[in-house]
Coordinates of C-alpha atoms in Angstrom, one line a residue:
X1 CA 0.0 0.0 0.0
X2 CA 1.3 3.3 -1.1
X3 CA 0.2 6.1 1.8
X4 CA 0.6 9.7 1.9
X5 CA 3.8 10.5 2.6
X6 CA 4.6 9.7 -0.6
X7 CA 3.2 12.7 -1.1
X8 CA 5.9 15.3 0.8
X9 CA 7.3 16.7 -2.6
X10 CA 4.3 19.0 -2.8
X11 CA 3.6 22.3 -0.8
X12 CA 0.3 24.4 -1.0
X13 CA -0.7 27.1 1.5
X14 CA -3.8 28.4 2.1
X15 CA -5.0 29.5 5.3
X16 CA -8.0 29.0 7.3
X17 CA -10.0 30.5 9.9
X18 CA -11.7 29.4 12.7
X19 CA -16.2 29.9 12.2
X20 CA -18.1 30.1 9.5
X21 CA -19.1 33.3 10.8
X22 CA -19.3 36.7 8.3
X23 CA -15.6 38.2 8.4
X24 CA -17.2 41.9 9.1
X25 CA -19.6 40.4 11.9
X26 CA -20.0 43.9 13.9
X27 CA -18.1 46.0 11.4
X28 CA -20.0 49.5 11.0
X29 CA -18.0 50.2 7.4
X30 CA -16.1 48.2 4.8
X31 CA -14.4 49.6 1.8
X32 CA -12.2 47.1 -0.5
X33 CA -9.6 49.3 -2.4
X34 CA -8.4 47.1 -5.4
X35 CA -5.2 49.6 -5.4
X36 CA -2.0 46.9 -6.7
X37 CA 0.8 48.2 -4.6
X38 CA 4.2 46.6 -5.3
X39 CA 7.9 46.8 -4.1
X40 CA 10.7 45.3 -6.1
X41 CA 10.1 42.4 -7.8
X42 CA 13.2 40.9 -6.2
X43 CA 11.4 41.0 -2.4
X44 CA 11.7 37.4 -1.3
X45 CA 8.7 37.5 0.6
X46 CA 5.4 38.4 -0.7
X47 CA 2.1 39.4 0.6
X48 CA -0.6 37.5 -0.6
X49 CA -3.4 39.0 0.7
X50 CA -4.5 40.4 4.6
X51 CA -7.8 38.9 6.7
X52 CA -9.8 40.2 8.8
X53 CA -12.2 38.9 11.6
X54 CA -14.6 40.4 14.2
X55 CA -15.2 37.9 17.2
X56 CA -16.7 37.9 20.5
X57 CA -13.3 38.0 22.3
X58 CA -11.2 39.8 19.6
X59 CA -10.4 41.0 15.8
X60 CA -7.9 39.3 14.0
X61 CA -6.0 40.4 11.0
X62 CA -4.1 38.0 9.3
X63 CA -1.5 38.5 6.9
X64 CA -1.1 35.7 4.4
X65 CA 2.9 35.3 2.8
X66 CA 4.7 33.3 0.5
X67 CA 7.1 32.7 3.5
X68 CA 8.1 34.8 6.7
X69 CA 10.0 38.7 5.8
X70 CA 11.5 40.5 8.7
X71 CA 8.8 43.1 10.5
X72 CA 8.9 45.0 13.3
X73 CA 5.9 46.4 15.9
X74 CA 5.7 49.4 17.1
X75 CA 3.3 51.4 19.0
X76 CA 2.5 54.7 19.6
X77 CA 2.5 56.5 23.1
X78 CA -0.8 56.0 24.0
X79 CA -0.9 52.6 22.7
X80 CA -3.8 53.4 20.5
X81 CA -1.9 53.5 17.0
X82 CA 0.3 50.2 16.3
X83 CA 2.4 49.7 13.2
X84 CA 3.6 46.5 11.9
X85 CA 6.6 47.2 9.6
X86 CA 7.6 45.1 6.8
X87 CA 10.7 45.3 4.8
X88 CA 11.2 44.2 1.2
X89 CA 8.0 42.7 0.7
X90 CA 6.5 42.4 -2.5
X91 CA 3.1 43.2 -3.2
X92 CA 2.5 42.3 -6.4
X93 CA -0.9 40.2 -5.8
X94 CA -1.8 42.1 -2.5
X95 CA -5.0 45.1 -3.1
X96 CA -5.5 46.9 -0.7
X97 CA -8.4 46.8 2.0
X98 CA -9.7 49.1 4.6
X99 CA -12.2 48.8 7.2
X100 CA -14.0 49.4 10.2
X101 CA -15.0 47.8 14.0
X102 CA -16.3 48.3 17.2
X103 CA -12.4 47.5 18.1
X104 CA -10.5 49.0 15.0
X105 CA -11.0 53.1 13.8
X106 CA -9.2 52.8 10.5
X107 CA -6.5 51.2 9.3
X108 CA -3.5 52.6 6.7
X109 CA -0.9 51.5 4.1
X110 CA 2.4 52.8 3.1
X111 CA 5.7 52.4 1.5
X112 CA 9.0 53.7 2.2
X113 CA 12.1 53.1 1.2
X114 CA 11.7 49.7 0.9
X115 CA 8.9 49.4 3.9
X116 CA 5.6 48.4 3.8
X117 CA 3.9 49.9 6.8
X118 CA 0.4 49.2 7.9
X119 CA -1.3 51.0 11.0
X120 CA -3.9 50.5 13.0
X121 CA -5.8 52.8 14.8
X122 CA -7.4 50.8 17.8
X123 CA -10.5 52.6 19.8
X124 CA -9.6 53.1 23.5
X125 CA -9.6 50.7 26.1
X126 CA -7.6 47.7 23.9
X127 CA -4.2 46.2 23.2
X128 CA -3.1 43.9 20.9
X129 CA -0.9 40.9 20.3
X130 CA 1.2 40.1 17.3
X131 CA 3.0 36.5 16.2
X132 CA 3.4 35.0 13.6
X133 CA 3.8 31.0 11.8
X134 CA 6.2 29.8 9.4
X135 CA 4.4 26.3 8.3
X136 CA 2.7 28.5 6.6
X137 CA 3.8 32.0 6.6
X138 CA 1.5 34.3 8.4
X139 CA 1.0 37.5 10.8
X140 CA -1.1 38.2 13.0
X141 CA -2.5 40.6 15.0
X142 CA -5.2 40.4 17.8
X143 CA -6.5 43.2 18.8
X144 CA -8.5 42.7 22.4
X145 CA -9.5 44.2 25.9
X146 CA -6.3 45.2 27.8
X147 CA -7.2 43.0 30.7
X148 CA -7.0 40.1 28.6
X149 CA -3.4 40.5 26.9
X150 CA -1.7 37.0 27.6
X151 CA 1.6 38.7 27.0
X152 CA 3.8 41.4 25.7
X153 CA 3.9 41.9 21.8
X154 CA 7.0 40.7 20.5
X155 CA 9.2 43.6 18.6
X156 CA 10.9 40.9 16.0
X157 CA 9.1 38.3 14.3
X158 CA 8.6 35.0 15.8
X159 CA 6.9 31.7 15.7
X160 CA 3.4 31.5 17.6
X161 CA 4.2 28.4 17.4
X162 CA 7.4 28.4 19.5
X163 CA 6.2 30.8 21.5
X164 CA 3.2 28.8 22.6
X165 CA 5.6 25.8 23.3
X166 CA 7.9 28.0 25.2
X167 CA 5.0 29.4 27.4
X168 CA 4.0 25.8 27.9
X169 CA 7.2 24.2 28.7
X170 CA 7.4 27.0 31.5
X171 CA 4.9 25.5 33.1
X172 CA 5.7 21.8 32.7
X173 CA 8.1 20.2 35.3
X174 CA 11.1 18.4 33.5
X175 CA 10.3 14.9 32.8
X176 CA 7.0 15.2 33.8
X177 CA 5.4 12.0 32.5
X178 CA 1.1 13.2 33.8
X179 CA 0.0 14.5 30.0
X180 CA -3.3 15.7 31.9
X181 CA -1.2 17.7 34.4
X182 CA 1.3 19.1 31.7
X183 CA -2.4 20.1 29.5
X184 CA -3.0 23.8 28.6
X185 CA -6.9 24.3 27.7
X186 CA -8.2 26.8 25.6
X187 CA -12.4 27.9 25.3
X188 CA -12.2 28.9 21.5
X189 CA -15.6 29.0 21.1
X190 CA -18.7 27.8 23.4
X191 CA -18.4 23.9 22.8
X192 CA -15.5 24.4 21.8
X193 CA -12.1 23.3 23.4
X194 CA -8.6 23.5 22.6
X195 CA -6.0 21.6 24.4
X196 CA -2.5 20.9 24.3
X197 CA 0.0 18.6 26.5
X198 CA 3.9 18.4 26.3
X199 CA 5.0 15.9 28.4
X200 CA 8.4 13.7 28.8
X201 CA 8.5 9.9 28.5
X202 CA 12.1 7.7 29.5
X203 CA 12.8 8.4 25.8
X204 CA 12.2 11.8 25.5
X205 CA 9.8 14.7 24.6
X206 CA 5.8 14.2 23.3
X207 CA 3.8 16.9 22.2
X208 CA 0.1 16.5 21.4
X209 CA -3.1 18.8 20.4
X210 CA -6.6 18.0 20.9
X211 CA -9.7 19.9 19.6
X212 CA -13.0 18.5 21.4
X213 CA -16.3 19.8 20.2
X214 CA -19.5 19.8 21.6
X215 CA -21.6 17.2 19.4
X216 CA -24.9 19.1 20.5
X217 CA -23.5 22.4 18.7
X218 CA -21.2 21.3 16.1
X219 CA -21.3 18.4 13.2
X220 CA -18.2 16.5 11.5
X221 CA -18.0 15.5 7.5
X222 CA -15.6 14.3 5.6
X223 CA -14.3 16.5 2.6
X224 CA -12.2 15.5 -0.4
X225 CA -8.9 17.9 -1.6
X226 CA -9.9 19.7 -4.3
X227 CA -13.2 19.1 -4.0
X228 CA -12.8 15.4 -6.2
X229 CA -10.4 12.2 -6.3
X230 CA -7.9 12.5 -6.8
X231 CA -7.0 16.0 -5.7
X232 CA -4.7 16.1 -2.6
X233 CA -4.6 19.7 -1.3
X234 CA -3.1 21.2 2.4
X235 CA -4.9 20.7 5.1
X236 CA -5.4 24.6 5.5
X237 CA -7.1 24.8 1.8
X238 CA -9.7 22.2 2.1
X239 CA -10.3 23.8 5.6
X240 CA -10.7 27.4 4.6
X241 CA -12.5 26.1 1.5
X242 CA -15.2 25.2 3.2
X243 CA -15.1 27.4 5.9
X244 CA -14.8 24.9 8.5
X245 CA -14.5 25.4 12.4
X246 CA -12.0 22.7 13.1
X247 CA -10.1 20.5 10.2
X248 CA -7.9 17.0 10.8
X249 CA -6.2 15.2 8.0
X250 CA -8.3 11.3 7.3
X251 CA -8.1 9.5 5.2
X252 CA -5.2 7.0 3.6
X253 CA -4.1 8.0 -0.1
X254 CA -2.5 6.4 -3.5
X255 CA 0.6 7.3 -4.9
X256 CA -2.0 9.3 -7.9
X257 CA -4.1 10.6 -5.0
X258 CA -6.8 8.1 -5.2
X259 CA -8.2 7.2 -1.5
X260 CA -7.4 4.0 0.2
X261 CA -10.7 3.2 2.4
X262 CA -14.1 3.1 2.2
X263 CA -15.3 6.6 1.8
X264 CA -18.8 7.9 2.0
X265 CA -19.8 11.3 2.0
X266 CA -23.5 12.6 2.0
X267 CA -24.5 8.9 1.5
X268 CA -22.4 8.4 -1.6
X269 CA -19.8 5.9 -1.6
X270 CA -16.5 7.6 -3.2
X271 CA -13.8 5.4 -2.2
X272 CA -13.5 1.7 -1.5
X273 CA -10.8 -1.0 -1.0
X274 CA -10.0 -4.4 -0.8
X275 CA -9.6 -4.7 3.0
X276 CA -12.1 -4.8 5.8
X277 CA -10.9 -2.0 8.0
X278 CA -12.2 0.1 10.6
X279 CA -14.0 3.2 10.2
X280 CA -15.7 6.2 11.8
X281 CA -19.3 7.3 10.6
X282 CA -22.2 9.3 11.1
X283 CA -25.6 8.3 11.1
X284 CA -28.6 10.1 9.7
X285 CA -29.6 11.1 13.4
X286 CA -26.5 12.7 14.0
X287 CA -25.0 9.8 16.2
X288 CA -21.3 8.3 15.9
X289 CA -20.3 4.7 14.9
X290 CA -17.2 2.5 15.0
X291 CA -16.7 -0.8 13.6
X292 CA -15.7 -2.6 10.0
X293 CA -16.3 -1.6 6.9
X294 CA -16.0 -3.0 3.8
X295 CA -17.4 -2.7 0.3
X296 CA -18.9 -5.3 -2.0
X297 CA -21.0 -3.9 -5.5
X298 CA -22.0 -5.5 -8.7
X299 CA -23.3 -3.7 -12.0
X300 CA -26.4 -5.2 -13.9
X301 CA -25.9 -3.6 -17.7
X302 CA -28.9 -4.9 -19.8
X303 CA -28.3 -9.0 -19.0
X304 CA -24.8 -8.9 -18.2
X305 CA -23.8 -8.4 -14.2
X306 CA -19.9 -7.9 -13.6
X307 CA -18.6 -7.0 -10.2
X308 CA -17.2 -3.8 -8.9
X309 CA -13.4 -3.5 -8.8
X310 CA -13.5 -0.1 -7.0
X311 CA -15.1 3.4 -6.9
X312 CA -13.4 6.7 -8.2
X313 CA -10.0 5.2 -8.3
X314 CA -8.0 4.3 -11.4
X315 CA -9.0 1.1 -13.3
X316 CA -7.4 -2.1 -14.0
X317 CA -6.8 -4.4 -16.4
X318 CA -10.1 -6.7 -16.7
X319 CA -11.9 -4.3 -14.5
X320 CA -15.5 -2.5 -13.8
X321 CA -15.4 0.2 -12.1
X322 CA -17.6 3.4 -10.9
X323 CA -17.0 6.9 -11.3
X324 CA -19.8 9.2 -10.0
X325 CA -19.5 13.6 -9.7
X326 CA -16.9 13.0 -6.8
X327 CA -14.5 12.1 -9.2
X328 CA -14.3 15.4 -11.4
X329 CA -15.5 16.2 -14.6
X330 CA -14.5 13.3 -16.5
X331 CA -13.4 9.8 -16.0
X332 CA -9.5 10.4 -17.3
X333 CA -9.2 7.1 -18.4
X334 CA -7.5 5.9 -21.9
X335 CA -9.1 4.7 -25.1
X336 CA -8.5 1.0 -24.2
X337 CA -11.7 0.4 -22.5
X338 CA -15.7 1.2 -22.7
X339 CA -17.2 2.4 -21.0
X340 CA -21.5 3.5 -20.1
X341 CA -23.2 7.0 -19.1
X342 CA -25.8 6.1 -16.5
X343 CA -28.6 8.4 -16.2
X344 CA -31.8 7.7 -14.6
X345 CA -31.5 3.6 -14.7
X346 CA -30.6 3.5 -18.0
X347 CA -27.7 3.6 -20.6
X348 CA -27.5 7.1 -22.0
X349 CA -24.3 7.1 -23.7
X350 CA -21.3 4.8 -24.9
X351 CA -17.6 5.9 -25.1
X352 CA -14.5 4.4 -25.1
X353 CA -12.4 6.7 -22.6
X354 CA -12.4 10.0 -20.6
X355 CA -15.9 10.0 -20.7
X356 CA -17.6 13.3 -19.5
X357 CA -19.7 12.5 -15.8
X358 CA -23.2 13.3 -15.4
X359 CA -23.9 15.3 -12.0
X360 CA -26.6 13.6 -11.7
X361 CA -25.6 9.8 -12.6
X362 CA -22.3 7.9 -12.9
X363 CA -19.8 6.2 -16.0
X364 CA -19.2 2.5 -15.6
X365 CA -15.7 2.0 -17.3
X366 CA -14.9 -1.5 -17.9
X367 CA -11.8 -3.2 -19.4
X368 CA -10.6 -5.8 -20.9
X369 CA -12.4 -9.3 -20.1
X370 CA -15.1 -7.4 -18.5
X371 CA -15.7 -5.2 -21.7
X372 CA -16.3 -8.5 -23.5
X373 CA -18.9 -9.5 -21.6
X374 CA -20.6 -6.9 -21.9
X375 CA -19.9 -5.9 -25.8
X376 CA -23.7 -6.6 -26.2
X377 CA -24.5 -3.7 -24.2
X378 CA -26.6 -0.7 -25.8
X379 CA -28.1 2.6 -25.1
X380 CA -31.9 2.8 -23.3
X381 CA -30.6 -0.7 -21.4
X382 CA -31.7 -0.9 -18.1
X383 CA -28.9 -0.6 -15.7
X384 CA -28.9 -1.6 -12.0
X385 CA -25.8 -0.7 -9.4
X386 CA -26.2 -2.4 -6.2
X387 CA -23.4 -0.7 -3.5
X388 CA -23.1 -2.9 0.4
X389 CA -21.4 -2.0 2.6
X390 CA -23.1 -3.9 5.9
X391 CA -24.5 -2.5 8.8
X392 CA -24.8 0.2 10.0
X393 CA -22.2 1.5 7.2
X394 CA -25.4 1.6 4.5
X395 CA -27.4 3.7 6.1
X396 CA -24.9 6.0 7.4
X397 CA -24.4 9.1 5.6
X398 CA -20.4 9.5 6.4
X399 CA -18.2 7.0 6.4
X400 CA -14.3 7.5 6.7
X401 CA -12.8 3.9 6.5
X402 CA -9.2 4.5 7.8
X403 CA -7.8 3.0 11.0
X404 CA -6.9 0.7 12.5
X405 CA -9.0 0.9 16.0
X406 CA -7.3 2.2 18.8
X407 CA -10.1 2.7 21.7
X408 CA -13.7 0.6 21.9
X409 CA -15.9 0.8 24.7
X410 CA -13.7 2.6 27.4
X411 CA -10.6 0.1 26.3
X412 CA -7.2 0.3 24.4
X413 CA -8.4 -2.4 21.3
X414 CA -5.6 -2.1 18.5
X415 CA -6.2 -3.7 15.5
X416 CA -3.4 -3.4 13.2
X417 CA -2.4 -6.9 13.1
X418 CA -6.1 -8.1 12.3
X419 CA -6.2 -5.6 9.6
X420 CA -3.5 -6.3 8.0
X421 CA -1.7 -3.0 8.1
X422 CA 2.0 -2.7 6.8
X423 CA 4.4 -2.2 9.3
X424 CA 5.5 1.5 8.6
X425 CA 2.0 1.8 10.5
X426 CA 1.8 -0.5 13.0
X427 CA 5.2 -0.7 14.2
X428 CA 7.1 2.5 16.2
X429 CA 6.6 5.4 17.1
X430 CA 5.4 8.4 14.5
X431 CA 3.2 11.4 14.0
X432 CA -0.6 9.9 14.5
X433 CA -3.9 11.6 13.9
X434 CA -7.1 10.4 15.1
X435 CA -10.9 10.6 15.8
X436 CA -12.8 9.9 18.8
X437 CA -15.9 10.6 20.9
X438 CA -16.1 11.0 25.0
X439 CA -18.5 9.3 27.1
X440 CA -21.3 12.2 26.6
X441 CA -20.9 11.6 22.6
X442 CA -18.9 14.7 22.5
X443 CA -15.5 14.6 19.7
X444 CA -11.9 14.7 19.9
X445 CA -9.9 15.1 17.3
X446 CA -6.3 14.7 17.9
X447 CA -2.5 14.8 16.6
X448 CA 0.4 13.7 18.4
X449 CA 4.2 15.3 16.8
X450 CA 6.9 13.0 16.2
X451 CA 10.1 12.2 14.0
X452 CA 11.2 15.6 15.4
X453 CA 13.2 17.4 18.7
X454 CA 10.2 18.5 20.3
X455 CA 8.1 15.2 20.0
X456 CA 9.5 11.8 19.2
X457 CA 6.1 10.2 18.1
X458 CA 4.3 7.5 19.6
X459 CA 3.3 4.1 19.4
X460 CA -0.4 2.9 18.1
X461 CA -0.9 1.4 22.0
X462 CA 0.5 4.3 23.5
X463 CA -0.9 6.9 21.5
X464 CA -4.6 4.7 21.8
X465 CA -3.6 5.3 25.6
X466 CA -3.6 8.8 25.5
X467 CA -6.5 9.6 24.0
X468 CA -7.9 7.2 26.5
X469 CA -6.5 9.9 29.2
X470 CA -8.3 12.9 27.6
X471 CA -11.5 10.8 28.2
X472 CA -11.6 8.8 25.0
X473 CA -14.0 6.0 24.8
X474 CA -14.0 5.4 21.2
X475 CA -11.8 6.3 18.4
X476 CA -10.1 5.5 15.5
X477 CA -6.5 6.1 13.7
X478 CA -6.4 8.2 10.8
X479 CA -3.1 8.8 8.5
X480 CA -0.1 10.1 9.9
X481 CA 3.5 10.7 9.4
X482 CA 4.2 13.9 7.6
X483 CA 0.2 14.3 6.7
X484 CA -0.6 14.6 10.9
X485 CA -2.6 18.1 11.3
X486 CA -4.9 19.8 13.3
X487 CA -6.2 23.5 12.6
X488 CA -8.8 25.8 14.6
X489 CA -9.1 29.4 14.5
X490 CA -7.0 30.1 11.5
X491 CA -4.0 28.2 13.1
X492 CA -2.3 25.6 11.9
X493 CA -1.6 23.9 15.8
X494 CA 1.0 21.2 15.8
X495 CA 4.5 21.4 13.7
X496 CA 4.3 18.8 10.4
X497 CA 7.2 16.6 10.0
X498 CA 7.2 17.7 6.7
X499 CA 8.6 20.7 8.1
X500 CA 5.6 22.5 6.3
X501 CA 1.6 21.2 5.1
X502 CA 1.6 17.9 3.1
X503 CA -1.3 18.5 0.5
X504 CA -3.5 15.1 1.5
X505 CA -6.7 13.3 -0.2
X506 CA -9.1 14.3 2.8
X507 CA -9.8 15.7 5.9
X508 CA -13.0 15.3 8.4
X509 CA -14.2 19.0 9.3
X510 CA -16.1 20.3 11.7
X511 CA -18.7 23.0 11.4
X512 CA -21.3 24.7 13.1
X513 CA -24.3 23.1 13.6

């Protein structure tokens, strides 16, 4: 099986942010300036474009970069006007944009000498913090009630990354070895929990970052990169495409991008594979499921039936397989085959390859021994596609078939022998990313570092035993390696091993409800 960190040749950033909330929510004025400003077209760094968000607690105004320049913060007397500072920055796809909120007056752009400046004019009564990430390369400004300021604004840039681990490891007692007492917990949202541990084992550092969600205010589904299969995109895209609240990395994925699992989105199946493995779902009420899942389908074309090899993946020789809207616009298959537009029950087409696919139907492509059989096939047959999954996996209407189980019923249940994963999986210790739900039905989603100096990975047992310890009752392993992420609020939390976002098959988001 070839997984996803085949995939660490690629780099995309695109941020995210953390509701799906309007981004002038209490704004009194907004005026969008589409004024190109640019600096040398030798800047190294480049401004892609600047964010902004009104919350309950705080605005936030993001600055999205091709990768990190060297700024500076000042502020003024009063500590009503603050100016971030930016040299050599290019700003050749950046426009302009001004606005207005019950916490910012104006807001004002300049260039000199090689500077980009932009101000801020804050009403009275608020401070602000600035920091910044490199995986990818952002800054940020938060501009909130003085009494809240966490800490001083840092006059050079840094990582908010390292600068939350530094906070943290303040507070953490050397070779410490309680996660629960090393945990720093954050109310994002109501429902809506961050939480971070850095902890020591006897072989060194662990760092792990848990999102739980209320299930009563918030809802999980998976979502593909790109939109289709196969279309592996960063975590950070597929979660700001959508506009999610909270994003993970899921499922397994091909060296082409195709996914490796079972797959079912809005009750249509968009991935399949040859193993019984386990999976996480959702059922049409809303409530959780773990268990098995695997995929058996057959295709009745006039009088000929054929099985089905897969769904949206790539075909093989002597082969039938399914392509429905999930997979793009066409079937990108070669001329060696045939292949059937299905529409309604019936045959509405006949091609040979790259066949165009209905929204509103699918393309059975066949090859080889299979497209003998069914050479008598013609269009207005009546076609039949039965899809079984078993229970309760059919009448779920998300299905992310990944694994292998790590918790079940209170208990650490690993089944990576059983299911026959390869041993870059299920042996040592690695970056891991999984789902789970609490006692009260509520979800964690959680990443665990490894393969780097500030987190050496962990074990499928061990890691199955910490989620245990942040109350845990069921979950499931998802990819890992370099594809292990977690986002909320615009921030990407843990540190890739990539060293930067590994563009991955799918993710499982969560949203408002």
């Amino acid at each position: 099986m070839r997984c996803s960190w085949f995939h660490g040749f690629f780099h995309n950033i695109i941020a995210s942010q953390l509701t799906g909330r309007c981004l002038w929510r209490g704004a009194v004025g907004a005026l969008l300036l589409c004024v190109a400003l640019q600096l040398p077209a030798w800047a190294a760094a480049s401004l892609q474009g600047v964010r902004f968000h009104s919350g309950n607690e705080h605005d936030r105004i993001v600055f999205d970069l091709s990768e990190m320049p060297l700024y500076t913060v000042r502020a003024s007397e009063d500590g009503r006007r603050v100016t971030i500072d930016f040299t050599e920055l290019g700003l050749r796809h950046f426009h302009q944009q001004n606005w207005q909120s019950s916490r910012v007056q104006a807001v004002g752009y300049a260039q000199k000498q090689g500077h980009f400046l932009v101000t801020l004019q804050l009403k009275a009564g608020l401070t602000y913090k600035v920091a910044n990430l490199h995986q990818p390369a952002r800054v940020f400004i938060d501009v909130l009630p003085a009494k809240t300021a966490a800490d001083k604004v840092p006059t050079q840039g840094q990582s908010g990354q390292a600068e939350q681990a530094k906070q943290q490891d303040a507070s953490v007692v050397r070779n410490g070895n309680d996660p629960l007492q090393n945990t720093v917990t954050a109310d994002l949202a109501p429902g809506l929990q961050q939480k971070s541990c850095v902890y020591w084992d006897e072989d060194g550092k662990i760092s792990a970052w848990f999102i739980i969600a209320d299930h009563n205010r918030y809802r999980v589904r998976p979502a593909l990169g790109q939109g289709r299969i196969p279309g592996c995109e960063a975590l950070s895209g597929i979660s700001d495409r959508y506009d999610a609240v909270a994003a993970i990395n899921a499922s397994y994925f091909n060296w082409n991008g195709d996914l490796i699992g079972v797959t079912k989105i809005d009750g249509s199946v968009v991935g399949t594979t040859y193993y019984a493995r386990s999976a996480f779902g959702i059922m049409p009420d809303g409530r959780s499921v773990f268990g098995t899942v695997s995929y058996e389908g057959e295709v009745t074309l006039g009088r000929v039936t054929q099985p089905v090899a897969g769904v949206d993946c790539e075909r093989g020789a002597d082969s039938l397989v399914l392509y429905n809207r999930y997979y793009g616009k066409t079937t990108r298959t070669n001329e060696y085959g045939r292949e059937y537009v299905v529409r309604n029950g019936r045959v509405t087409a006949i091609g040979t390859g790259n066949t165009p696919i209905p929204s509103d139907g699918w393309v059975v492509s066949v090859h080889g021994k299979v497209m003998d059989a069914c050479a008598g096939v013609k269009v207005g047959d009546a076609v039949s596609i039965i899809q079984e999954l078993g229970t309760p996996w059919d009448e779920a209407v998300q299905v992310l078939g990944v694994g292998p189980r790590l918790l079940q019923a209170g208990r650490v249940h690993v089944t990576a022998s059983e299911e026959q994963f390869p041993g870059d999986i299920r042996y040592g210790r690695a970056p891991r990313s999984a789902i789970g739900v609490l006692a009260n039905g509520d979800y964690i989603l959680g990443v665990v570092d490894g393969r780097q100096a500030s987190s050496h990975g962990l074990t499928l047992t061990e890691w199955a035993q910490l989620l245990q310890r942040f109350g845990a009752v069921d979950a499931i392993n998802f990819d890992g390696g370099g594809s292990s992420e977690l986002i909320a609020g615009g921030n990407i939390l843990n540190s890739p091993s990539d060293g930067h976002e590994r563009p991955v098959g799918a993710a499982l988001l969560v949203f408002n409800k």
